[in-house]
Tab-separated table of C-alpha atoms in Angstrom:
chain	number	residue	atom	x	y	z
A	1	UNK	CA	118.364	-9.904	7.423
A	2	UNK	CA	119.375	-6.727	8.728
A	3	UNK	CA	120.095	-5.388	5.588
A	4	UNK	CA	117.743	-6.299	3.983
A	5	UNK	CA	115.311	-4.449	6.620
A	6	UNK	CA	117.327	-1.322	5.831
A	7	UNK	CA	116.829	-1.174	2.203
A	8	UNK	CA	113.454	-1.711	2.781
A	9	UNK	CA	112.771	1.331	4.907
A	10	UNK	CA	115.231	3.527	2.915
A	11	UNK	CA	113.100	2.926	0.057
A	12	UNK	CA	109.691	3.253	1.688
A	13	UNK	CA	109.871	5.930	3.870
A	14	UNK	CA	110.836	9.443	3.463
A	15	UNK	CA	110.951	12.072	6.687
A	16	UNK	CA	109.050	14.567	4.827
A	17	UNK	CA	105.658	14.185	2.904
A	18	UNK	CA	102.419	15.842	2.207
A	19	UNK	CA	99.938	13.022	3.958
A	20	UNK	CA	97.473	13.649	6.421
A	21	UNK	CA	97.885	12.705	9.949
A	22	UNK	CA	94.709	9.841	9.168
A	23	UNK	CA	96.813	8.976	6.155
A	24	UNK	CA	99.872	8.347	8.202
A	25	UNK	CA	98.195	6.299	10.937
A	26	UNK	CA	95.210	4.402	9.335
A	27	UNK	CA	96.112	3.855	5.491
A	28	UNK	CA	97.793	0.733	4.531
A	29	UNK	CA	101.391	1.499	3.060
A	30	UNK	CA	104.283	-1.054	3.188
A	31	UNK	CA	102.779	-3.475	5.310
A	32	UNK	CA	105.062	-6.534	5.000
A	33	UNK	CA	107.668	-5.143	7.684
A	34	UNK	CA	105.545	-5.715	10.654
A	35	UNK	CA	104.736	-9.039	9.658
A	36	UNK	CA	108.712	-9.733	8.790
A	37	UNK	CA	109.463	-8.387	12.563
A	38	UNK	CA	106.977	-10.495	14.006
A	39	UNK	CA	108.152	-13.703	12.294
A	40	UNK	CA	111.707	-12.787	13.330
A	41	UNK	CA	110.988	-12.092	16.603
A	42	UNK	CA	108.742	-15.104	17.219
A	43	UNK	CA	111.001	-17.817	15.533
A	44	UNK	CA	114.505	-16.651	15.483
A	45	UNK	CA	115.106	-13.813	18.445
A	46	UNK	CA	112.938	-14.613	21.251
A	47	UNK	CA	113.602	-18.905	21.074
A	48	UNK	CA	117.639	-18.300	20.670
A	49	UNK	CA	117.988	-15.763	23.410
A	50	UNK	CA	116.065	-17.901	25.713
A	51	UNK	CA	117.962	-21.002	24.494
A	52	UNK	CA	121.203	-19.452	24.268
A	53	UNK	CA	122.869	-18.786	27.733
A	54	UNK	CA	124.853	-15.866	26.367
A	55	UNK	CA	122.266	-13.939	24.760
A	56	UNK	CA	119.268	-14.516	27.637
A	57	UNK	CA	119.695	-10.955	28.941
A	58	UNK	CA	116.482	-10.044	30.276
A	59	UNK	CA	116.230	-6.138	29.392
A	60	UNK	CA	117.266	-7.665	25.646
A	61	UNK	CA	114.599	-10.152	25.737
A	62	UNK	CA	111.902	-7.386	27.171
A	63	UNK	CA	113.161	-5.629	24.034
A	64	UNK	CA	112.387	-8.446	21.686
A	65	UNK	CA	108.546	-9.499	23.521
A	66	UNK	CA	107.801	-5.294	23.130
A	67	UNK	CA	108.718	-5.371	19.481
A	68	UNK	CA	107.110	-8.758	18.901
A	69	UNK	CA	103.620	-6.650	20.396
A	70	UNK	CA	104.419	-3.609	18.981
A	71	UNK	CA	104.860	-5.195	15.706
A	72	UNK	CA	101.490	-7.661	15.953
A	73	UNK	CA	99.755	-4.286	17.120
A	74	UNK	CA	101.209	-1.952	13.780
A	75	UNK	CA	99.771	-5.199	11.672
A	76	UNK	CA	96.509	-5.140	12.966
A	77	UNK	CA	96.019	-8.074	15.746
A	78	UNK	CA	93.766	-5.588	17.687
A	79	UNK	CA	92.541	-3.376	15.012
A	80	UNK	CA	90.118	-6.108	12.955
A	81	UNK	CA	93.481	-6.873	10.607
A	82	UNK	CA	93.221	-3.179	9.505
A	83	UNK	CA	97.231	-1.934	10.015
A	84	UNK	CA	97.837	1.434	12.029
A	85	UNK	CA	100.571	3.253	11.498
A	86	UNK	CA	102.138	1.418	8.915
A	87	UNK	CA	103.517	4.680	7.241
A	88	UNK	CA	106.562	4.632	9.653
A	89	UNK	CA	106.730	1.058	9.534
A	90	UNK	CA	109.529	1.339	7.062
A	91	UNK	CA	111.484	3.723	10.060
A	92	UNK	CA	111.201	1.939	13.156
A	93	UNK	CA	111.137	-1.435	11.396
A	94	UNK	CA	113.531	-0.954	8.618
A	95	UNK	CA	116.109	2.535	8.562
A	96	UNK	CA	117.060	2.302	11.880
A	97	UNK	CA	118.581	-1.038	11.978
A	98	UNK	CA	121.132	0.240	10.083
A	99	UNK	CA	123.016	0.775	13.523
A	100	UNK	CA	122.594	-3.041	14.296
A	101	UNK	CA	124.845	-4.522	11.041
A	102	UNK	CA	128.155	-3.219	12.731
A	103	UNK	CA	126.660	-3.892	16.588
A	104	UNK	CA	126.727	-7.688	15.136
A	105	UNK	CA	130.823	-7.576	14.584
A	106	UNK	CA	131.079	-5.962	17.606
A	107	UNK	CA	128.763	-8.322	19.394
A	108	UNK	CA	130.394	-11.566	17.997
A	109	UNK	CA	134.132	-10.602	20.199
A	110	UNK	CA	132.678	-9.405	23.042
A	111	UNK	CA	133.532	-10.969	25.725
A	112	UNK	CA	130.517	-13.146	26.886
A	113	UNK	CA	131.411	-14.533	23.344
A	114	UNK	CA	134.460	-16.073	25.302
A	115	UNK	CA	135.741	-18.183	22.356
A	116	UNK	CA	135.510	-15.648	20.092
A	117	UNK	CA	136.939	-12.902	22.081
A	118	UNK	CA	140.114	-14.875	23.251
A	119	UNK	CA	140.174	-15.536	19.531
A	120	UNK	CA	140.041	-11.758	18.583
A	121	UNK	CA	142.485	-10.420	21.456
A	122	UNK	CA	145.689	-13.985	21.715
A	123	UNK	CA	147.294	-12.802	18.149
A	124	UNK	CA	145.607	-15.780	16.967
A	125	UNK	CA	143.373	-13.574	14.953
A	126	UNK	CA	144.082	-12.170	11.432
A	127	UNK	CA	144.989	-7.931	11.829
A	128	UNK	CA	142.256	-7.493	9.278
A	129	UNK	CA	139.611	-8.615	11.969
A	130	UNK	CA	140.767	-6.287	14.636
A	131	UNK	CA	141.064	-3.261	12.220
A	132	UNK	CA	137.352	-4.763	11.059
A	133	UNK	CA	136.138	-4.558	15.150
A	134	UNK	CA	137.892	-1.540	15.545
A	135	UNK	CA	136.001	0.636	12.373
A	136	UNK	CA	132.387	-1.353	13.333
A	137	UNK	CA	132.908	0.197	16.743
A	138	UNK	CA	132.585	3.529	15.663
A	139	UNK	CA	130.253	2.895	12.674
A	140	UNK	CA	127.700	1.073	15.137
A	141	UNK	CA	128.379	4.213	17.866
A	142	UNK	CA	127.986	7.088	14.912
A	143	UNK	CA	124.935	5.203	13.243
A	144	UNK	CA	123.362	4.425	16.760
A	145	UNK	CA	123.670	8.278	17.963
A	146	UNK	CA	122.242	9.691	14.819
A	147	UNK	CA	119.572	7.011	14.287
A	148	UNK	CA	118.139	5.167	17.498
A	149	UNK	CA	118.926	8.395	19.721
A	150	UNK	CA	118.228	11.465	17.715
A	151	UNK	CA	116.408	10.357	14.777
A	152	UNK	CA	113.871	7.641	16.250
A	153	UNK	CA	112.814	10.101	19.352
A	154	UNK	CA	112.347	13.040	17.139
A	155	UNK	CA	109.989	10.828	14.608
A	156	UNK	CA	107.969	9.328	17.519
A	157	UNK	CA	107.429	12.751	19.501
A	158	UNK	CA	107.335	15.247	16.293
A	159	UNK	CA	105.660	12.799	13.790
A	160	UNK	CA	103.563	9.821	15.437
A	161	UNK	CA	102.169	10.767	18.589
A	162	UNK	CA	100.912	14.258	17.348
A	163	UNK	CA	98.895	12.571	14.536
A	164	UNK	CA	98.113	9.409	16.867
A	165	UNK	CA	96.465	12.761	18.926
A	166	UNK	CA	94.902	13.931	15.964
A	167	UNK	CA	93.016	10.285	14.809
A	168	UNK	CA	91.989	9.734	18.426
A	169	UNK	CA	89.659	12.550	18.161
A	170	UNK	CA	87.937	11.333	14.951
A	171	UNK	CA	84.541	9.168	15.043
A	172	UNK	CA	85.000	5.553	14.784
A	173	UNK	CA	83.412	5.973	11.493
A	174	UNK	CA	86.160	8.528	10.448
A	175	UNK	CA	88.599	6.683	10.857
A	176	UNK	CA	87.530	3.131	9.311
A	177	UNK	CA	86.602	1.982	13.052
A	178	UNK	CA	89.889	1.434	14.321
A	179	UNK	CA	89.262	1.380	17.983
A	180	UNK	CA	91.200	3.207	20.581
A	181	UNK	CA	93.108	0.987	22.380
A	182	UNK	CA	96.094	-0.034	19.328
A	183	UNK	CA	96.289	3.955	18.751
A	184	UNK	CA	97.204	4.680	22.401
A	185	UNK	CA	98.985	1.286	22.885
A	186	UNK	CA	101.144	2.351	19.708
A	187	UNK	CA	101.825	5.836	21.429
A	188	UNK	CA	102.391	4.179	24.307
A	189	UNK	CA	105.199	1.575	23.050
A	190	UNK	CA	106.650	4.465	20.926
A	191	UNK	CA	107.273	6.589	23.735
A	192	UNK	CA	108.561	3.652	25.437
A	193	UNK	CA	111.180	2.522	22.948
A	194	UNK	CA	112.410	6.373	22.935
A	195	UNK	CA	113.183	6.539	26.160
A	196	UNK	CA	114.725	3.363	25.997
A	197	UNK	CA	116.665	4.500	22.810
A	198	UNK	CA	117.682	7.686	24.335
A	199	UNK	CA	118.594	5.849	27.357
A	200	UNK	CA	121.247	3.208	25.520
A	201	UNK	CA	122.318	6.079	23.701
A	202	UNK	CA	123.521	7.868	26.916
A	203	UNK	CA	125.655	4.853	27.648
A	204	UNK	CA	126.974	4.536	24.280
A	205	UNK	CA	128.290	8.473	24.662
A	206	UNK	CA	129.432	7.531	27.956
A	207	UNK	CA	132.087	4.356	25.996
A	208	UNK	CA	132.776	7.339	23.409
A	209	UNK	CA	133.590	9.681	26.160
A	210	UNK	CA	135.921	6.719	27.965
A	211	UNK	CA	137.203	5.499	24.618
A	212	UNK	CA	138.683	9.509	23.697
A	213	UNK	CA	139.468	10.342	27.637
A	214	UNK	CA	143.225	10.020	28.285
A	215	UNK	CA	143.216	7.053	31.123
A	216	UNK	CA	144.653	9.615	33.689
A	217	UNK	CA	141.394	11.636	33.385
A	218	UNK	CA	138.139	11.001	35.055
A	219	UNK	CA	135.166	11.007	32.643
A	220	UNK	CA	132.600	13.914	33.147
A	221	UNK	CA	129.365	12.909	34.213
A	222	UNK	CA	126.519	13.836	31.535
């Protein structure tokens, strides 16, 4: 699934284009990822984390309930059906997941996955699986840096929220009477799930800063 939500959003979305800030927010482009996201989080992630002991973490399941709304809200549950911001759908639905496909090897042997981690870390384990957990470590810490912490902050507070600013100040008429309230709930959830990005990032440079800090050493505060 993940995967396939990449692909998608490498092949729809480009960082640079010659649209209009309307065009961006209010014209329908790529609209099936907001509909996949809410699907997934309405019958796969939200029911198995709160069926599934080990995966009912509540700032994870706040996570999945914000991108189920954010996701009904970019399809247009509160817009008359009419999509808003669909443009970067492919982005914050799609690219960035790219930093989830190793997070899920890494996940698997953690060790609230008792089973599996005693399986991973008792030699029972073929080497090929701990060189595997090992290289998805630093895939999911490169991709997640570059991605959820640089790349998703700098499209919400460079790209979306200047032209959300922009189609706020249109006539209803202008802009195909979407009302208000989806554009400023979008900004708001954007902004939200940056800080929240930027946050998780900080404590994934803090494990990179552990991980390459001799264990004599104290690591630096940041």
């Amino acid at each position: 699934v993940l995967v396939y939500m990449t692909i998608e959003g490498l092949t729809h979305w480009t960082l640079f284009d010659n649209l209009t800030p309307e065009e961006r927010i209010l014209t329908p482009q790529h609209g099936h990822l907001p509909e996949f996201v809410m699907g997934l989080m309405a019958f796969w992630d939200i029911p198995t984390g709160l069926l599934t002991p080990s995966l009912c973490d509540l700032p994870m399941m706040m996570h999945h309930f914000a991108m189920l709304a954010t996701a009904a809200v970019a399809h247009g549950i509160l817009s008359g059906s009419k999509p808003v911001l669909s443009y970067t759908a492919p982005f914050f639905f799609g690219i960035i997941e790219i930093s989830s496909i190793p997070l899920l090897v890494v996940d698997l042997f953690h060790p609230k996955h008792r089973a599996w981690h005693v399986y991973l870390t008792k030699d029972a384990a073929p080497n090929v699986l701990t060189r595997l957990n090992d290289a998805c470590r630093v895939m999911f810490a490169i991709l997640f840096l570059t991605f959820r912490t640089i790349l998703f902050p700098y499209v919400t507070f460079f790209k979306v929220l200047p032209d959300l600013r922009v189609v706020t100040k249109l006539t209803l008429e202008e802009r195909n009477d979407v009302p208000n309230l989806p554009l400023y709930l979008m900004g708001f959830l954007n902004g939200f799930f940056s800080f929240l990005r930027m946050y998780w990032g900080y404590v994934v440079f803090r494990h990179v800063l552990k991980a390459f800090t001799p264990k004599t050493a104290k690591v630096p505060k940041v």
